[in-house]
Amino acid sequence: MRILHTSDWHIGRSFHGHSTLDALRGVLDALVGQVEEHGVDVVVVAGDVFDSATPAADCYRLLTDVLMGIRDAGARVVITSGNHDSAARLGFQAPFLGRAGVHVVTDPLAVGTPITLDDAHGPVHIYGIPYLEPALVRHHWPDQALRTQEQVMRHAMSLVDADRSARGGRSVVMAHCFAAGVEPTPGVEREIRQDLRQGSLDVVPLSDFDGPDYVALGHIHGRSRLSERVRYAGAPLHYSFGESDRPRGSWLVDLDGTGLASVEWLDLPVPRRLVTLRGTLDDLLHDDRFATHIDDWVCAILTDATPPHEPMRKLKARFPHCATIQPDPERRSDASTRTYRDRVTRETPDPQIVDDFLDLVRDGEGPTEHERDLVAEVLSAHAGEAAR
């Protein structure tokens, strides 16, 4: 059986205020093409189909079109809900969809009951584990201590393992969680930051996934191989600049008559590259080395000591897809370490007070001559008013 493992479509997510629907449609159309080209038997989508619990109508239309494309290409589909999905909305009419070859698993009580599909070697049991929030599912199993994601997933896998032992044959597990062994690189996973538990991540040990022939994970937006059998496919689009160096695609998984035979990575197209450019505003606007990024999504890190005027308007004139600006002024090594209180005394002249203030907040770079002239003009006018 040939399986395509994908996840974290996040239909409806915006990128710095820009809609991603058209870009995602193009990428998922390419995924449908891969299903047909490689003769895929089943596509597994491991959670976070939607980005919101209340998707807009356009999001449903995109999902419907993609699922129809996959079915027309000859593959069946198994979908589980993630932490971004509404299990109730995603699972609406799941029994009806199952008759059409699209199996949607959102009910916690369905854990341990597989979707069984057959190939020339016999049955393959696909166990979908939807995202299980401990506080929302522990009432289903009151005899279990379920306070953490690890405890919930361990219990879910015990139900899967019990059923696997009774049925025998080959098996695949789908889950949406943070598994031990994944490196949480900064800026990549906002879900990871939301899953912090008393200073550490609420992780699921890799050993909890022992047994199945393949484990298709979702929740992490970058491709990751935890073992030969346990993998993350990541998201099909780049949803943050922290993900820009990570490939987009899915895993093509082959099962033979005895279990896992091979796993191959299939790249998906990147509609628009994401780049982070660093320099002063003047450098970014005029330096030729940045010319190749005019059509990219741009995160501009500005190193100007003084915040420039209307930087986004100016940057968009050169980079129409500049999405965000991050100020990071370069520090002068010879900046004074005196505090502002140290610098100002009762005898300090007013112009010197302004000079020292600007020198402090600019890390050693005081006012320009033009600024000194403006300060002198204002102070002179103020002195004239006071004299009258």
C-alpha positions as a Python dict, from the first residue, in 0.01 Angstrom:
ca = {
    (1, 'M'): (0, 0, 0),
    (2, 'R'): (126, 345, -92),
    (3, 'I'): (49, 622, 158),
    (4, 'L'): (105, 998, 130),
    (5, 'H'): (161, 1156, 473),
    (6, 'T'): (75, 1525, 503),
    (7, 'S'): (-48, 1752, 783),
    (8, 'D'): (-102, 2106, 911),
    (9, 'W'): (-271, 2256, 607),
    (10, 'H'): (-403, 2542, 825),
    (11, 'I'): (-659, 2645, 566),
    (12, 'G'): (-755, 3005, 640),
    (13, 'R'): (-436, 3119, 813),
    (14, 'S'): (-314, 3465, 724),
    (15, 'F'): (50, 3564, 680),
    (16, 'H'): (119, 3905, 832),
    (17, 'G'): (-227, 4019, 732),
    (18, 'H'): (-221, 3859, 385),
    (19, 'S'): (-455, 3575, 283),
    (20, 'T'): (-281, 3246, 201),
    (21, 'L'): (-580, 3073, 37),
    (22, 'D'): (-468, 3116, -324),
    (23, 'A'): (-110, 3010, -248),
    (24, 'L'): (-230, 2707, -51),
    (25, 'R'): (-470, 2610, -327),
    (26, 'G'): (-181, 2600, -573),
    (27, 'V'): (34, 2389, -341),
    (28, 'L'): (-246, 2143, -261),
    (29, 'D'): (-323, 2114, -634),
    (30, 'A'): (40, 2007, -674),
    (31, 'L'): (-11, 1752, -395),
    (32, 'V'): (-312, 1613, -584),
    (33, 'G'): (-87, 1583, -889),
    (34, 'Q'): (163, 1381, -684),
    (35, 'V'): (-114, 1148, -569),
    (36, 'E'): (-194, 1069, -931),
    (37, 'E'): (168, 1059, -1051),
    (38, 'H'): (284, 817, -782),
    (39, 'G'): (-23, 598, -767),
    (40, 'V'): (-101, 678, -404),
    (41, 'D'): (-362, 455, -240),
    (42, 'V'): (-442, 667, 67),
    (43, 'V'): (-362, 1021, 182),
    (44, 'V'): (-337, 1071, 560),
    (45, 'V'): (-377, 1425, 696),
    (46, 'A'): (-252, 1438, 1056),
    (47, 'G'): (-447, 1729, 1202),
    (48, 'D'): (-489, 2106, 1172),
    (49, 'V'): (-677, 2093, 846),
    (50, 'F'): (-820, 2437, 928),
    (51, 'D'): (-645, 2719, 1110),
    (52, 'S'): (-956, 2820, 1302),
    (53, 'A'): (-1240, 2650, 1484),
    (54, 'T'): (-1476, 2868, 1278),
    (55, 'P'): (-1344, 2864, 920),
    (56, 'A'): (-1483, 3101, 657),
    (57, 'A'): (-1689, 2967, 368),
    (58, 'D'): (-1392, 2995, 127),
    (59, 'C'): (-1196, 2756, 349),
    (60, 'Y'): (-1462, 2487, 316),
    (61, 'R'): (-1468, 2532, -61),
    (62, 'L'): (-1092, 2483, -80),
    (63, 'L'): (-1105, 2170, 135),
    (64, 'T'): (-1391, 2027, -72),
    (65, 'D'): (-1205, 2088, -398),
    (66, 'V'): (-885, 1926, -268),
    (67, 'L'): (-1063, 1621, -132),
    (68, 'M'): (-1250, 1577, -460),
    (69, 'G'): (-919, 1606, -645),
    (70, 'I'): (-758, 1338, -429),
    (71, 'R'): (-1054, 1103, -478),
    (72, 'D'): (-1056, 1167, -853),
    (73, 'A'): (-685, 1079, -855),
    (74, 'G'): (-776, 739, -712),
    (75, 'A'): (-676, 768, -346),
    (76, 'R'): (-879, 743, -31),
    (77, 'V'): (-833, 991, 254),
    (78, 'V'): (-803, 964, 632),
    (79, 'I'): (-816, 1291, 827),
    (80, 'T'): (-779, 1362, 1199),
    (81, 'S'): (-848, 1688, 1382),
    (82, 'G'): (-573, 1901, 1535),
    (83, 'N'): (-564, 2162, 1809),
    (84, 'H'): (-667, 2436, 1563),
    (85, 'D'): (-965, 2247, 1425),
    (86, 'S'): (-1313, 2229, 1568),
    (87, 'A'): (-1361, 1855, 1602),
    (88, 'A'): (-1739, 1896, 1576),
    (89, 'R'): (-1726, 2104, 1256),
    (90, 'L'): (-1454, 1898, 1089),
    (91, 'G'): (-1633, 1577, 1182),
    (92, 'F'): (-1972, 1691, 1052),
    (93, 'Q'): (-2124, 1409, 846),
    (94, 'A'): (-1816, 1191, 899),
    (95, 'P'): (-2014, 863, 852),
    (96, 'F'): (-2148, 990, 519),
    (97, 'L'): (-1803, 1103, 403),
    (98, 'G'): (-1659, 764, 497),
    (99, 'R'): (-1889, 600, 243),
    (100, 'A'): (-1734, 830, -17),
    (101, 'G'): (-1380, 724, 74),
    (102, 'V'): (-1298, 1023, 299),
    (103, 'H'): (-1263, 906, 658),
    (104, 'V'): (-1267, 1182, 921),
    (105, 'V'): (-1168, 1087, 1277),
    (106, 'T'): (-1251, 1351, 1538),
    (107, 'D'): (-1425, 1155, 1816),
    (108, 'P'): (-1197, 1065, 2112),
    (109, 'L'): (-1404, 753, 2170),
    (110, 'A'): (-1307, 631, 1822),
    (111, 'V'): (-945, 595, 1934),
    (112, 'G'): (-853, 229, 1908),
    (113, 'T'): (-1099, 162, 1628),
    (114, 'P'): (-916, 164, 1293),
    (115, 'I'): (-1007, 255, 940),
    (116, 'T'): (-924, -72, 766),
    (117, 'L'): (-822, -61, 401),
    (118, 'D'): (-710, -357, 191),
    (119, 'D'): (-438, -409, -66),
    (120, 'A'): (-298, -716, -241),
    (121, 'H'): (-132, -831, 83),
    (122, 'G'): (-440, -797, 302),
    (123, 'P'): (-569, -537, 549),
    (124, 'V'): (-391, -225, 672),
    (125, 'H'): (-536, -80, 992),
    (126, 'I'): (-510, 301, 1013),
    (127, 'Y'): (-564, 434, 1366),
    (128, 'G'): (-652, 803, 1375),
    (129, 'I'): (-587, 982, 1705),
    (130, 'P'): (-740, 1332, 1702),
    (131, 'Y'): (-582, 1603, 1913),
    (132, 'L'): (-666, 1514, 2273),
    (133, 'E'): (-676, 1808, 2515),
    (134, 'P'): (-652, 1650, 2864),
    (135, 'A'): (-906, 1883, 3026),
    (136, 'L'): (-1163, 1808, 2755),
    (137, 'V'): (-1128, 1431, 2722),
    (138, 'R'): (-1047, 1299, 3069),
    (139, 'H'): (-1417, 1253, 3149),
    (140, 'H'): (-1428, 983, 2879),
    (141, 'W'): (-1184, 773, 3082),
    (142, 'P'): (-1251, 863, 3449),
    (143, 'D'): (-1042, 575, 3580),
    (144, 'Q'): (-726, 714, 3416),
    (145, 'A'): (-497, 991, 3545),
    (146, 'L'): (-499, 1223, 3242),
    (147, 'R'): (-347, 1557, 3332),
    (148, 'T'): (-86, 1596, 3058),
    (149, 'Q'): (-60, 1535, 2687),
    (150, 'E'): (189, 1258, 2755),
    (151, 'Q'): (-58, 1074, 2978),
    (152, 'V'): (-343, 1116, 2730),
    (153, 'M'): (-137, 997, 2432),
    (154, 'R'): (-1, 703, 2631),
    (155, 'H'): (-357, 597, 2713),
    (156, 'A'): (-464, 643, 2351),
    (157, 'M'): (-173, 429, 2231),
    (158, 'S'): (-263, 160, 2485),
    (159, 'L'): (-608, 140, 2324),
    (160, 'V'): (-447, 123, 1980),
    (161, 'D'): (-198, -144, 2089),
    (162, 'A'): (-471, -358, 2243),
    (163, 'D'): (-669, -350, 1920),
    (164, 'R'): (-359, -412, 1707),
    (165, 'S'): (-275, -720, 1913),
    (166, 'A'): (-623, -859, 1865),
    (167, 'R'): (-643, -790, 1491),
    (168, 'G'): (-286, -855, 1383),
    (169, 'G'): (-162, -741, 1042),
    (170, 'R'): (-5, -413, 937),
    (171, 'S'): (-89, -83, 1103),
    (172, 'V'): (-45, 293, 1073),
    (173, 'V'): (-104, 550, 1347),
    (174, 'M'): (-188, 918, 1292),
    (175, 'A'): (-145, 1163, 1581),
    (176, 'H'): (-123, 1537, 1643),
    (177, 'C'): (118, 1613, 1927),
    (178, 'F'): (468, 1726, 2019),
    (179, 'A'): (686, 1416, 2034),
    (180, 'A'): (1023, 1392, 2207),
    (181, 'G'): (1312, 1419, 1969),
    (182, 'V'): (1191, 1723, 1776),
    (183, 'E'): (1410, 2030, 1810),
    (184, 'P'): (1195, 2340, 1883),
    (185, 'T'): (1387, 2593, 1675),
    (186, 'P'): (1310, 2956, 1772),
    (187, 'G'): (1031, 3126, 1583),
    (188, 'V'): (910, 2811, 1407),
    (189, 'E'): (632, 2671, 1621),
    (190, 'R'): (384, 2897, 1791),
    (191, 'E'): (204, 2581, 1905),
    (192, 'I'): (513, 2476, 2098),
    (193, 'R'): (515, 2802, 2289),
    (194, 'Q'): (149, 2748, 2374),
    (195, 'D'): (224, 2398, 2504),
    (196, 'L'): (474, 2503, 2770),
    (197, 'R'): (410, 2335, 3102),
    (198, 'Q'): (590, 2482, 3404),
    (199, 'G'): (899, 2572, 3207),
    (200, 'S'): (918, 2257, 2996),
    (201, 'L'): (736, 2118, 2695),
    (202, 'D'): (457, 1869, 2751),
    (203, 'V'): (612, 1607, 2524),
    (204, 'V'): (515, 1256, 2426),
    (205, 'P'): (806, 1009, 2454),
    (206, 'L'): (905, 847, 2128),
    (207, 'S'): (880, 504, 2294),
    (208, 'D'): (502, 550, 2324),
    (209, 'F'): (481, 502, 1948),
    (210, 'D'): (652, 162, 1945),
    (211, 'G'): (464, -107, 1754),
    (212, 'P'): (291, 33, 1442),
    (213, 'D'): (458, -2, 1104),
    (214, 'Y'): (441, 375, 1051),
    (215, 'V'): (344, 676, 1265),
    (216, 'A'): (230, 989, 1076),
    (217, 'L'): (260, 1290, 1306),
    (218, 'G'): (130, 1645, 1278),
    (219, 'H'): (168, 1965, 1484),
    (220, 'I'): (526, 2057, 1389),
    (221, 'H'): (552, 2272, 1076),
    (222, 'G'): (892, 2147, 967),
    (223, 'R'): (983, 1810, 822),
    (224, 'S'): (1131, 1583, 1089),
    (225, 'R'): (1241, 1221, 1107),
    (226, 'L'): (1231, 1092, 1467),
    (227, 'S'): (1298, 735, 1357),
    (228, 'E'): (1257, 536, 1039),
    (229, 'R'): (893, 470, 1138),
    (230, 'V'): (800, 798, 1313),
    (231, 'R'): (796, 1123, 1116),
    (232, 'Y'): (650, 1472, 1082),
    (233, 'A'): (560, 1591, 734),
    (234, 'G'): (527, 1957, 835),
    (235, 'A'): (303, 2220, 677),
    (236, 'P'): (268, 2253, 297),
    (237, 'L'): (322, 2631, 316),
    (238, 'H'): (568, 2849, 503),
    (239, 'Y'): (360, 3022, 770),
    (240, 'S'): (638, 3217, 943),
    (241, 'F'): (983, 3353, 861),
    (242, 'G'): (1129, 3110, 1114),
    (243, 'E'): (1026, 2825, 882),
    (244, 'S'): (1182, 2974, 568),
    (245, 'D'): (1477, 2735, 554),
    (246, 'R'): (1263, 2423, 593),
    (247, 'P'): (1150, 2229, 284),
    (248, 'R'): (780, 2189, 210),
    (249, 'G'): (641, 1855, 106),
    (250, 'S'): (511, 1519, 224),
    (251, 'W'): (630, 1166, 290),
    (252, 'L'): (558, 888, 39),
    (253, 'V'): (533, 571, 247),
    (254, 'D'): (530, 219, 102),
    (255, 'L'): (410, -84, 298),
    (256, 'D'): (481, -431, 164),
    (257, 'G'): (334, -757, 289),
    (258, 'T'): (542, -754, 610),
    (259, 'G'): (540, -385, 707),
    (260, 'L'): (734, -70, 624),
    (261, 'A'): (924, -105, 297),
    (262, 'S'): (1042, 249, 215),
    (263, 'V'): (984, 620, 281),
    (264, 'E'): (1059, 894, 28),
    (265, 'W'): (1030, 1271, 56),
    (266, 'L'): (832, 1454, -214),
    (267, 'D'): (894, 1829, -242),
    (268, 'L'): (605, 2069, -292),
    (269, 'P'): (642, 2403, -473),
    (270, 'V'): (707, 2721, -273),
    (271, 'P'): (480, 2993, -420),
    (272, 'R'): (690, 3278, -283),
    (273, 'R'): (1020, 3253, -97),
    (274, 'L'): (1061, 3399, 250),
    (275, 'V'): (1380, 3593, 325),
    (276, 'T'): (1513, 3794, 617),
    (277, 'L'): (1721, 4097, 514),
    (278, 'R'): (1939, 4289, 758),
    (279, 'G'): (2088, 4636, 725),
    (280, 'T'): (2014, 5002, 750),
    (281, 'L'): (1712, 5132, 567),
    (282, 'D'): (1938, 5303, 316),
    (283, 'D'): (2125, 4978, 251),
    (284, 'L'): (1805, 4781, 195),
    (285, 'L'): (1670, 5045, -41),
    (286, 'H'): (1979, 5092, -255),
    (287, 'D'): (2228, 4804, -217),
    (288, 'D'): (2237, 4589, -532),
    (289, 'R'): (2292, 4268, -335),
    (290, 'F'): (1928, 4281, -221),
    (291, 'A'): (1789, 4317, -573),
    (292, 'T'): (1729, 3944, -612),
    (293, 'H'): (1470, 3952, -333),
    (294, 'I'): (1229, 4201, -488),
    (295, 'D'): (965, 3930, -548),
    (296, 'D'): (1011, 3754, -212),
    (297, 'W'): (828, 3787, 116),
    (298, 'V'): (1064, 4008, 317),
    (299, 'C'): (1127, 4045, 688),
    (300, 'A'): (1342, 4358, 722),
    (301, 'I'): (1571, 4385, 1024),
    (302, 'L'): (1669, 4751, 1044),
    (303, 'T'): (1998, 4833, 1212),
    (304, 'D'): (1960, 5214, 1202),
    (305, 'A'): (2064, 5372, 1531),
    (306, 'T'): (1771, 5612, 1499),
    (307, 'P'): (1426, 5484, 1394),
    (308, 'P'): (1380, 5596, 1032),
    (309, 'H'): (1072, 5779, 908),
    (310, 'E'): (799, 5568, 739),
    (311, 'P'): (1023, 5266, 677),
    (312, 'M'): (745, 5031, 563),
    (313, 'R'): (621, 5270, 295),
    (314, 'K'): (974, 5311, 163),
    (315, 'L'): (1055, 4940, 177),
    (316, 'K'): (738, 4845, -10),
    (317, 'A'): (846, 5070, -294),
    (318, 'R'): (1137, 4831, -353),
    (319, 'F'): (999, 4511, -197),
    (320, 'P'): (624, 4498, -268),
    (321, 'H'): (592, 4192, -44),
    (322, 'C'): (768, 4331, 260),
    (323, 'A'): (563, 4178, 541),
    (324, 'T'): (723, 4292, 864),
    (325, 'I'): (996, 4512, 1011),
    (326, 'Q'): (1207, 4437, 1318),
    (327, 'P'): (1424, 4716, 1462),
    (328, 'D'): (1763, 4596, 1583),
    (329, 'P'): (1994, 4901, 1608),
    (330, 'E'): (2362, 4819, 1603),
    (331, 'R'): (2535, 4897, 1931),
    (332, 'R'): (2842, 5116, 1944),
    (333, 'S'): (3127, 4955, 2132),
    (334, 'D'): (3247, 5292, 2264),
    (335, 'A'): (2908, 5393, 2407),
    (336, 'S'): (2928, 5551, 2751),
    (337, 'T'): (2818, 5340, 3047),
    (338, 'R'): (2710, 5640, 3253),
    (339, 'T'): (2343, 5653, 3348),
    (340, 'Y'): (2136, 5953, 3252),
    (341, 'R'): (2121, 6061, 3616),
    (342, 'D'): (2502, 6060, 3622),
    (343, 'R'): (2509, 6294, 3326),
    (344, 'V'): (2258, 6553, 3446),
    (345, 'T'): (2319, 6791, 3735),
    (346, 'R'): (2162, 7122, 3835),
    (347, 'E'): (2446, 7304, 3660),
    (348, 'T'): (2409, 7117, 3330),
    (349, 'P'): (2301, 7354, 3049),
    (350, 'D'): (1979, 7268, 2871),
    (351, 'P'): (2146, 7194, 2534),
    (352, 'Q'): (2383, 6953, 2709),
    (353, 'I'): (2088, 6775, 2876),
    (354, 'V'): (1938, 6709, 2534),
    (355, 'D'): (2277, 6602, 2395),
    (356, 'D'): (2329, 6357, 2680),
    (357, 'F'): (1978, 6218, 2647),
    (358, 'L'): (2016, 6145, 2276),
    (359, 'D'): (2364, 6004, 2338),
    (360, 'L'): (2215, 5764, 2594),
    (361, 'V'): (1915, 5639, 2397),
    (362, 'R'): (2121, 5607, 2080),
    (363, 'D'): (2402, 5415, 2250),
    (364, 'G'): (2671, 5675, 2202),
    (365, 'E'): (2544, 5849, 1891),
    (366, 'G'): (2446, 6202, 1990),
    (367, 'P'): (2245, 6457, 1792),
    (368, 'T'): (2333, 6567, 1442),
    (369, 'E'): (2421, 6927, 1369),
    (370, 'H'): (2074, 6981, 1227),
    (371, 'E'): (1918, 6846, 1545),
    (372, 'R'): (2141, 7069, 1757),
    (373, 'D'): (2024, 7370, 1558),
    (374, 'L'): (1659, 7272, 1611),
    (375, 'V'): (1715, 7228, 1985),
    (376, 'A'): (1888, 7566, 2009),
    (377, 'E'): (1602, 7730, 1821),
    (378, 'V'): (1339, 7577, 2048),
    (379, 'L'): (1527, 7662, 2367),
    (380, 'S'): (1583, 8017, 2247),
    (381, 'A'): (1214, 8061, 2173),
    (382, 'H'): (1124, 7915, 2511),
    (383, 'A'): (1368, 8152, 2688),
    (384, 'G'): (1212, 8447, 2506),
    (385, 'E'): (862, 8345, 2618),
    (386, 'A'): (980, 8309, 2979),
    (387, 'A'): (1144, 8654, 2974),
    (388, 'R'): (815, 8816, 2870),
}
